[in-house]
mmCIF file of the C-alpha atoms, coordinates in Angstrom:
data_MODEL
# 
_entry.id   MODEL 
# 
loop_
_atom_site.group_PDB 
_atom_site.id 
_atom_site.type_symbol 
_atom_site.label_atom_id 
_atom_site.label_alt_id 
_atom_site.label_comp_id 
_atom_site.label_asym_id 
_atom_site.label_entity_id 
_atom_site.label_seq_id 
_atom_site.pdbx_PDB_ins_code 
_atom_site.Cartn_x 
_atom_site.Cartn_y 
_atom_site.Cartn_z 
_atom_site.occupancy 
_atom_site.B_iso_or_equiv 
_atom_site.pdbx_formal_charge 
_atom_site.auth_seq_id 
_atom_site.auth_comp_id 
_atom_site.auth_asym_id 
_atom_site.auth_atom_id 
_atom_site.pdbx_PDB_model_num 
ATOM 1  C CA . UNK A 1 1  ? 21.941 8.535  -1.093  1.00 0.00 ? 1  UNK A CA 1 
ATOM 2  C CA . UNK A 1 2  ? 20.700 9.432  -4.742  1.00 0.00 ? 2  UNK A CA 1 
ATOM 3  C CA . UNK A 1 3  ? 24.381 7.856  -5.745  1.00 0.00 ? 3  UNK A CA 1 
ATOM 4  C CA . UNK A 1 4  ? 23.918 4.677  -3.673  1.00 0.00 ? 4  UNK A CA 1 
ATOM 5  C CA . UNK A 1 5  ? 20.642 3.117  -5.083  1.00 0.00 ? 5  UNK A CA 1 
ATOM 6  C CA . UNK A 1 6  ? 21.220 -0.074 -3.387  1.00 0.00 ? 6  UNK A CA 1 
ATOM 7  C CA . UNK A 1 7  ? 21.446 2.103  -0.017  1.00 0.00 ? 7  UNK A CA 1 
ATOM 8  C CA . UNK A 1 8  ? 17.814 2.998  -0.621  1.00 0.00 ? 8  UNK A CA 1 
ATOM 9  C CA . UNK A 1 9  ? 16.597 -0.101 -1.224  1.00 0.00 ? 9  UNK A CA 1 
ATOM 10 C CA . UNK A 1 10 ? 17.679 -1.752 1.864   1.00 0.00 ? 10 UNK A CA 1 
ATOM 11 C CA . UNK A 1 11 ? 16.911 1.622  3.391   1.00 0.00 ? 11 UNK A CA 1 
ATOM 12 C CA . UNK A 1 12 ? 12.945 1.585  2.495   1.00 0.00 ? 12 UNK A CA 1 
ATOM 13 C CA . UNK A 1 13 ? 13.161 -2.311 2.803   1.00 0.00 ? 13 UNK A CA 1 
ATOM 14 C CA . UNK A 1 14 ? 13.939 -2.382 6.421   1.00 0.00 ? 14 UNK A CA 1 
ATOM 15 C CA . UNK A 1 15 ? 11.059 0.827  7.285   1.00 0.00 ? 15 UNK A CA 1 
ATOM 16 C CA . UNK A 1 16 ? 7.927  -0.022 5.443   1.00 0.00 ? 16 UNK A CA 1 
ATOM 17 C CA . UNK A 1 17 ? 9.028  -3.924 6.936   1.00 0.00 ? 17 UNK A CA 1 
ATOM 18 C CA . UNK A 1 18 ? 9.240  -2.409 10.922  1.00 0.00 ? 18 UNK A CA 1 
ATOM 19 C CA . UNK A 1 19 ? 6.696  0.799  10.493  1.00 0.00 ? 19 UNK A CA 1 
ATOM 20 C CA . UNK A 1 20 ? 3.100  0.635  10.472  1.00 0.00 ? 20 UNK A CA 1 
ATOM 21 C CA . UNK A 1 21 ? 3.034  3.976  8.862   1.00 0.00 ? 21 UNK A CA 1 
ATOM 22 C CA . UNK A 1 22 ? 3.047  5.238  5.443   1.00 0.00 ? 22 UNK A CA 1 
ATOM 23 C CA . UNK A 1 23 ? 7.006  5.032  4.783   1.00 0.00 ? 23 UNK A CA 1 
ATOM 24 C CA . UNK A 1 24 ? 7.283  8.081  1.863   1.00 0.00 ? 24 UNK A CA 1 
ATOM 25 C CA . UNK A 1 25 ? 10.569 9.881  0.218   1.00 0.00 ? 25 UNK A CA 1 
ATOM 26 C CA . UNK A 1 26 ? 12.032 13.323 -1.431  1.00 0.00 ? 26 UNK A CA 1 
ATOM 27 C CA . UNK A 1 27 ? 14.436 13.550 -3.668  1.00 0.00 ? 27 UNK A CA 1 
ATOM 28 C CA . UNK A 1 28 ? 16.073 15.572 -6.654  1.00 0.00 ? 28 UNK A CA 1 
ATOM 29 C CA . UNK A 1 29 ? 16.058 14.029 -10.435 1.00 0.00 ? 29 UNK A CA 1 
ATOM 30 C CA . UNK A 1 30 ? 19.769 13.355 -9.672  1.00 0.00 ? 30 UNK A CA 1 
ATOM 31 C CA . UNK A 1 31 ? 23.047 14.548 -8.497  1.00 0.00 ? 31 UNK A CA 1 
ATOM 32 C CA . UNK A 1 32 ? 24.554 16.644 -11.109 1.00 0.00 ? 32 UNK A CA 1 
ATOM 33 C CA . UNK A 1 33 ? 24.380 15.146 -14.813 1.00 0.00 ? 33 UNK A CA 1 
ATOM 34 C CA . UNK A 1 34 ? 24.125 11.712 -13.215 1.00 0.00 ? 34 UNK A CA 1 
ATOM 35 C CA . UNK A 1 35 ? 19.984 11.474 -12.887 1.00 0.00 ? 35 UNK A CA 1 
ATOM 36 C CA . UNK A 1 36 ? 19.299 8.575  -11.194 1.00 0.00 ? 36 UNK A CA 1 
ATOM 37 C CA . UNK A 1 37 ? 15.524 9.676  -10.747 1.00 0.00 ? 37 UNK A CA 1 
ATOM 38 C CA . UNK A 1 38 ? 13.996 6.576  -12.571 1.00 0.00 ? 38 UNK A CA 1 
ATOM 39 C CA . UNK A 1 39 ? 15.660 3.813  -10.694 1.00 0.00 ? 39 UNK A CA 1 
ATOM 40 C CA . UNK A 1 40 ? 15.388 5.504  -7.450  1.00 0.00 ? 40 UNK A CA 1 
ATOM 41 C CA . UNK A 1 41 ? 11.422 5.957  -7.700  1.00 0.00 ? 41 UNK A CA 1 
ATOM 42 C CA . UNK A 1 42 ? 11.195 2.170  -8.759  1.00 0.00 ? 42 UNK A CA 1 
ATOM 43 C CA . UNK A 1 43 ? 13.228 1.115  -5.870  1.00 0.00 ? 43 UNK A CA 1 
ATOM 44 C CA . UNK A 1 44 ? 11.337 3.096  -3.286  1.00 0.00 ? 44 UNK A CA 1 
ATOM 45 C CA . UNK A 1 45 ? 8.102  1.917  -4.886  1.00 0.00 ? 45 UNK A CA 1 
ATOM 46 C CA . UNK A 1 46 ? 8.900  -2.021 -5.871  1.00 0.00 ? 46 UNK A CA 1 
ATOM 47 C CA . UNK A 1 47 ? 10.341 -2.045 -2.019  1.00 0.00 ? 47 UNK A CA 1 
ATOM 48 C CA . UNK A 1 48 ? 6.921  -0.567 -0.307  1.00 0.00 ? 48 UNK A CA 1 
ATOM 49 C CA . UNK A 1 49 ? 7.127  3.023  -0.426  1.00 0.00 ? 49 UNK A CA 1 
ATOM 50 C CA . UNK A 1 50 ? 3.864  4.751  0.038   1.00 0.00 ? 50 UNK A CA 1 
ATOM 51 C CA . UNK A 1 51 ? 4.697  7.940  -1.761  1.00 0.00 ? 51 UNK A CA 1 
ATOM 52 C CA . UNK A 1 52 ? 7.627  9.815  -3.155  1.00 0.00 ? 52 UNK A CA 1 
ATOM 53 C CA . UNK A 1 53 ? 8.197  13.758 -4.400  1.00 0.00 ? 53 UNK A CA 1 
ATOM 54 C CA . UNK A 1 54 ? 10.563 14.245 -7.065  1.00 0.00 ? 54 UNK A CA 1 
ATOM 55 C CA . UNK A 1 55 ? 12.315 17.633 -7.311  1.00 0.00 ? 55 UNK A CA 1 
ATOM 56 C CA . UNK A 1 56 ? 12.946 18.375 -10.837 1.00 0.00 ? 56 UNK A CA 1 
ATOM 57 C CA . UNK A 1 57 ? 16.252 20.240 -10.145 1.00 0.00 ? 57 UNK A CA 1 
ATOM 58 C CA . UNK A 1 58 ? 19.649 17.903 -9.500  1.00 0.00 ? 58 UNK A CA 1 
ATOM 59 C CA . UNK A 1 59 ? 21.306 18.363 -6.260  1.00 0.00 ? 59 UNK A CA 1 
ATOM 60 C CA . UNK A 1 60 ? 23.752 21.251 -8.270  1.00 0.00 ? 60 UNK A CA 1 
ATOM 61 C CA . UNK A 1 61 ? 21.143 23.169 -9.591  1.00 0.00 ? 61 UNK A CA 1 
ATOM 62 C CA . UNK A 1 62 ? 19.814 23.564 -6.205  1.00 0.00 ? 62 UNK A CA 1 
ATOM 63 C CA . UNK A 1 63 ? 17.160 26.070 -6.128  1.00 0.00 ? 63 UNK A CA 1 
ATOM 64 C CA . UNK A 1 64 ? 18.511 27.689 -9.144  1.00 0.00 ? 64 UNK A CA 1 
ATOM 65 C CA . UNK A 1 65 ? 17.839 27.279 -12.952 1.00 0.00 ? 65 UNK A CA 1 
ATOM 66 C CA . UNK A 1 66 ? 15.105 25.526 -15.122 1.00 0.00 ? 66 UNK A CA 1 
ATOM 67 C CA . UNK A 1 67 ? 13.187 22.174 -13.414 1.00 0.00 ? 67 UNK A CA 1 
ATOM 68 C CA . UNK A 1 68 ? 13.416 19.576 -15.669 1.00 0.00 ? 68 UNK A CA 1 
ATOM 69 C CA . UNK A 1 69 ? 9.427  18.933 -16.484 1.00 0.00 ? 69 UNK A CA 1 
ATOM 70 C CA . UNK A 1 70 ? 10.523 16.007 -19.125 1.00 0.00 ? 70 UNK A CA 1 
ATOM 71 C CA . UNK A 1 71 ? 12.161 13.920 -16.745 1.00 0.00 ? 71 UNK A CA 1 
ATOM 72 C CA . UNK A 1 72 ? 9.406  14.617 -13.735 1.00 0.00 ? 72 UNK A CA 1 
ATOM 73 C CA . UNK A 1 73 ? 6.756  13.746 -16.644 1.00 0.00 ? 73 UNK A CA 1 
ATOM 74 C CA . UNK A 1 74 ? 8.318  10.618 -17.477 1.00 0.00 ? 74 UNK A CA 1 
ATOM 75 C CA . UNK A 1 75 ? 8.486  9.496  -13.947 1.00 0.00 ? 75 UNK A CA 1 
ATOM 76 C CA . UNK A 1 76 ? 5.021  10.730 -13.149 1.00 0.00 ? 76 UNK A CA 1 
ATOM 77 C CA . UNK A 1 77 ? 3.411  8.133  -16.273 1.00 0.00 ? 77 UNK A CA 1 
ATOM 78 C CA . UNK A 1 78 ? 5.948  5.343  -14.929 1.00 0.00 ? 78 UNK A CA 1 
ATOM 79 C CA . UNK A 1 79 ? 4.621  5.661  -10.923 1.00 0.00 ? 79 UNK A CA 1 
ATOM 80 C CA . UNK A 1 80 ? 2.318  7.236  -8.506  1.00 0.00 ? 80 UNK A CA 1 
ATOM 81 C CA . UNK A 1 81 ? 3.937  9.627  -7.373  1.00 0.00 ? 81 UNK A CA 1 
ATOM 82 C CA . UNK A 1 82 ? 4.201  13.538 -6.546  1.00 0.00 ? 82 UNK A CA 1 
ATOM 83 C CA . UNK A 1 83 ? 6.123  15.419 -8.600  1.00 0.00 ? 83 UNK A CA 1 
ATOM 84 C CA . UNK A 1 84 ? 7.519  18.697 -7.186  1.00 0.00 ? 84 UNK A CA 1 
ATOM 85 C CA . UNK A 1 85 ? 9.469  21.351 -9.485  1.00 0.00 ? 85 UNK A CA 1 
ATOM 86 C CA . UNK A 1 86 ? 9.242  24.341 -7.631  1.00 0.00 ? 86 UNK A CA 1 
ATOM 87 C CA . UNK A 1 87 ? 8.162  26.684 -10.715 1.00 0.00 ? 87 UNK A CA 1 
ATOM 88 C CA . UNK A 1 88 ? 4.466  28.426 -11.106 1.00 0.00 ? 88 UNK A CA 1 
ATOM 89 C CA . UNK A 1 89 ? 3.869  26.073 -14.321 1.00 0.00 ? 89 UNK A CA 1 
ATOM 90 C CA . UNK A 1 90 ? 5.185  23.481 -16.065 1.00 0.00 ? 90 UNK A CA 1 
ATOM 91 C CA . UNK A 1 91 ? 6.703  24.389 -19.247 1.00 0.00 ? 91 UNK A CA 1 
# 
């Protein structure tokens, strides 16, 4: 869904609207070179989300190669949420 924003949206819309539960998300900092990280966490907060964890790898990194602490920093001063990069220290 990280290429479908608008997907989220109505996605976390519709859940935090019918749960009465904490409605929370994971995702990666992006696809591939497309990181959609920022507008993703602002959608899934501005529509209700209680928490999200942000991967610092993109979906083709996997599990492999460098997290991207920059991009998990910015969105950590931006929101409240958990960041998760999967490394034993940020960099």
């Amino acid at each position: 869904m990280m290429r479908t924003p608008l997907k989220i949206a109505r996605a976390f819309r519709r859940l935090t609207a019918a749960l009465d539960i904490p409605v929370t998300g994971k995702m990666r900092i992006g696809w591939n070179d497309c990181q959609t990280y920022k507008l993703v966490a602002r959608i899934v907060e501005e529509e209700g989300g209680a928490l999200i964890a942000i991967h610092g790898r993109t979906k083709e990194q996997g599990y492999s190669g460098v997290a991207n602490w920059d991009a998990m920093r910015k969105s950590r001063r931006r929101s409240r949420f958990l960041l998760s990069g999967m490394e034993t220290s940020a960099r």
